[in-house]
């Protein structure tokens, strides 16, 4: 079965500009930090496994997917 092709903008707005404080990054947590490197160039989410970064504080609501 082929999945239908859709754009990321159909699901959420990409927002830039929040300065995540470096001292709140960790290897575990409730919030995975998603960056452009989190996606394959050809499309789709890239699972980063142990390389995933987490934010250990609660970010502003508009930055939570």
mmCIF file with all atom_site columns, C-alpha atoms in Angstrom:
data_model
loop_
_atom_site.group_PDB
_atom_site.id
_atom_site.type_symbol
_atom_site.label_atom_id
_atom_site.label_alt_id
_atom_site.label_comp_id
_atom_site.label_asym_id
_atom_site.label_entity_id
_atom_site.label_seq_id
_atom_site.pdbx_PDB_ins_code
_atom_site.Cartn_x
_atom_site.Cartn_y
_atom_site.Cartn_z
_atom_site.occupancy
_atom_site.B_iso_or_equiv
_atom_site.pdbx_formal_charge
_atom_site.auth_seq_id
_atom_site.auth_comp_id
_atom_site.auth_asym_id
_atom_site.auth_atom_id
_atom_site.pdbx_PDB_model_num
ATOM 1  C CA . UNK A 1 1  ? 0.000  0.000  0.000  1.00 0.00 ? 1  UNK A CA 1
ATOM 2  C CA . UNK A 1 2  ? 1.293  3.447  -0.914 1.00 0.00 ? 2  UNK A CA 1
ATOM 3  C CA . UNK A 1 3  ? 0.831  6.294  1.547  1.00 0.00 ? 3  UNK A CA 1
ATOM 4  C CA . UNK A 1 4  ? -0.633 9.468  0.069  1.00 0.00 ? 4  UNK A CA 1
ATOM 5  C CA . UNK A 1 5  ? 1.836  12.301 -0.373 1.00 0.00 ? 5  UNK A CA 1
ATOM 6  C CA . UNK A 1 6  ? 1.098  15.404 1.694  1.00 0.00 ? 6  UNK A CA 1
ATOM 7  C CA . UNK A 1 7  ? 3.035  18.468 2.696  1.00 0.00 ? 7  UNK A CA 1
ATOM 8  C CA . UNK A 1 8  ? 4.120  19.137 6.240  1.00 0.00 ? 8  UNK A CA 1
ATOM 9  C CA . UNK A 1 9  ? 2.194  22.418 6.181  1.00 0.00 ? 9  UNK A CA 1
ATOM 10 C CA . UNK A 1 10 ? -1.055 20.419 5.979  1.00 0.00 ? 10 UNK A CA 1
ATOM 11 C CA . UNK A 1 11 ? -0.513 19.409 9.595  1.00 0.00 ? 11 UNK A CA 1
ATOM 12 C CA . UNK A 1 12 ? 1.300  22.236 11.366 1.00 0.00 ? 12 UNK A CA 1
ATOM 13 C CA . UNK A 1 13 ? 3.062  25.555 10.939 1.00 0.00 ? 13 UNK A CA 1
ATOM 14 C CA . UNK A 1 14 ? 6.852  25.497 11.044 1.00 0.00 ? 14 UNK A CA 1
ATOM 15 C CA . UNK A 1 15 ? 7.880  28.106 13.574 1.00 0.00 ? 15 UNK A CA 1
ATOM 16 C CA . UNK A 1 16 ? 11.364 29.494 13.994 1.00 0.00 ? 16 UNK A CA 1
ATOM 17 C CA . UNK A 1 17 ? 13.035 31.678 16.529 1.00 0.00 ? 17 UNK A CA 1
ATOM 18 C CA . UNK A 1 18 ? 12.721 30.184 20.015 1.00 0.00 ? 18 UNK A CA 1
ATOM 19 C CA . UNK A 1 19 ? 16.099 30.150 21.694 1.00 0.00 ? 19 UNK A CA 1
ATOM 20 C CA . UNK A 1 20 ? 16.219 26.801 23.467 1.00 0.00 ? 20 UNK A CA 1
ATOM 21 C CA . UNK A 1 21 ? 18.573 27.125 26.432 1.00 0.00 ? 21 UNK A CA 1
ATOM 22 C CA . UNK A 1 22 ? 21.488 24.724 26.007 1.00 0.00 ? 22 UNK A CA 1
ATOM 23 C CA . UNK A 1 23 ? 21.604 23.776 29.676 1.00 0.00 ? 23 UNK A CA 1
ATOM 24 C CA . UNK A 1 24 ? 18.099 22.270 29.348 1.00 0.00 ? 24 UNK A CA 1
ATOM 25 C CA . UNK A 1 25 ? 19.045 19.762 26.633 1.00 0.00 ? 25 UNK A CA 1
ATOM 26 C CA . UNK A 1 26 ? 19.333 16.149 27.697 1.00 0.00 ? 26 UNK A CA 1
ATOM 27 C CA . UNK A 1 27 ? 19.388 12.563 26.484 1.00 0.00 ? 27 UNK A CA 1
ATOM 28 C CA . UNK A 1 28 ? 15.911 11.892 27.931 1.00 0.00 ? 28 UNK A CA 1
ATOM 29 C CA . UNK A 1 29 ? 12.822 13.968 28.516 1.00 0.00 ? 29 UNK A CA 1
ATOM 30 C CA . UNK A 1 30 ? 9.259  14.660 27.481 1.00 0.00 ? 30 UNK A CA 1
ATOM 31 C CA . UNK A 1 31 ? 10.035 16.936 24.529 1.00 0.00 ? 31 UNK A CA 1
ATOM 32 C CA . UNK A 1 32 ? 12.048 15.748 21.515 1.00 0.00 ? 32 UNK A CA 1
ATOM 33 C CA . UNK A 1 33 ? 13.760 18.694 19.811 1.00 0.00 ? 33 UNK A CA 1
ATOM 34 C CA . UNK A 1 34 ? 12.864 18.559 16.108 1.00 0.00 ? 34 UNK A CA 1
ATOM 35 C CA . UNK A 1 35 ? 15.162 20.368 13.668 1.00 0.00 ? 35 UNK A CA 1
ATOM 36 C CA . UNK A 1 36 ? 15.501 20.322 9.865  1.00 0.00 ? 36 UNK A CA 1
ATOM 37 C CA . UNK A 1 37 ? 17.938 17.422 10.373 1.00 0.00 ? 37 UNK A CA 1
ATOM 38 C CA . UNK A 1 38 ? 15.022 15.416 11.790 1.00 0.00 ? 38 UNK A CA 1
ATOM 39 C CA . UNK A 1 39 ? 13.642 14.900 8.281  1.00 0.00 ? 39 UNK A CA 1
ATOM 40 C CA . UNK A 1 40 ? 14.889 13.066 5.202  1.00 0.00 ? 40 UNK A CA 1
ATOM 41 C CA . UNK A 1 41 ? 15.491 15.347 2.218  1.00 0.00 ? 41 UNK A CA 1
ATOM 42 C CA . UNK A 1 42 ? 13.231 13.110 0.151  1.00 0.00 ? 42 UNK A CA 1
ATOM 43 C CA . UNK A 1 43 ? 10.500 13.370 2.800  1.00 0.00 ? 43 UNK A CA 1
ATOM 44 C CA . UNK A 1 44 ? 9.595  11.631 6.022  1.00 0.00 ? 44 UNK A CA 1
ATOM 45 C CA . UNK A 1 45 ? 10.701 11.779 9.629  1.00 0.00 ? 45 UNK A CA 1
ATOM 46 C CA . UNK A 1 46 ? 14.231 10.624 10.399 1.00 0.00 ? 46 UNK A CA 1
ATOM 47 C CA . UNK A 1 47 ? 14.431 8.602  13.614 1.00 0.00 ? 47 UNK A CA 1
ATOM 48 C CA . UNK A 1 48 ? 17.632 9.714  15.336 1.00 0.00 ? 48 UNK A CA 1
ATOM 49 C CA . UNK A 1 49 ? 17.669 7.041  18.038 1.00 0.00 ? 49 UNK A CA 1
ATOM 50 C CA . UNK A 1 50 ? 20.300 7.728  20.679 1.00 0.00 ? 50 UNK A CA 1
ATOM 51 C CA . UNK A 1 51 ? 21.251 10.956 18.887 1.00 0.00 ? 51 UNK A CA 1
ATOM 52 C CA . UNK A 1 52 ? 17.849 12.492 19.682 1.00 0.00 ? 52 UNK A CA 1
ATOM 53 C CA . UNK A 1 53 ? 17.971 15.649 21.772 1.00 0.00 ? 53 UNK A CA 1
ATOM 54 C CA . UNK A 1 54 ? 15.352 16.287 24.427 1.00 0.00 ? 54 UNK A CA 1
ATOM 55 C CA . UNK A 1 55 ? 14.338 19.507 26.131 1.00 0.00 ? 55 UNK A CA 1
ATOM 56 C CA . UNK A 1 56 ? 13.968 19.007 29.860 1.00 0.00 ? 56 UNK A CA 1
ATOM 57 C CA . UNK A 1 57 ? 11.831 22.101 30.518 1.00 0.00 ? 57 UNK A CA 1
ATOM 58 C CA . UNK A 1 58 ? 8.400  22.925 29.124 1.00 0.00 ? 58 UNK A CA 1
ATOM 59 C CA . UNK A 1 59 ? 8.790  25.140 26.023 1.00 0.00 ? 59 UNK A CA 1
ATOM 60 C CA . UNK A 1 60 ? 6.156  27.721 25.022 1.00 0.00 ? 60 UNK A CA 1
ATOM 61 C CA . UNK A 1 61 ? 2.953  26.069 23.742 1.00 0.00 ? 61 UNK A CA 1
ATOM 62 C CA . UNK A 1 62 ? 3.419  27.389 20.203 1.00 0.00 ? 62 UNK A CA 1
ATOM 63 C CA . UNK A 1 63 ? 6.620  25.323 19.905 1.00 0.00 ? 63 UNK A CA 1
ATOM 64 C CA . UNK A 1 64 ? 5.064  22.017 20.969 1.00 0.00 ? 64 UNK A CA 1
ATOM 65 C CA . UNK A 1 65 ? 3.891  19.708 18.187 1.00 0.00 ? 65 UNK A CA 1
#
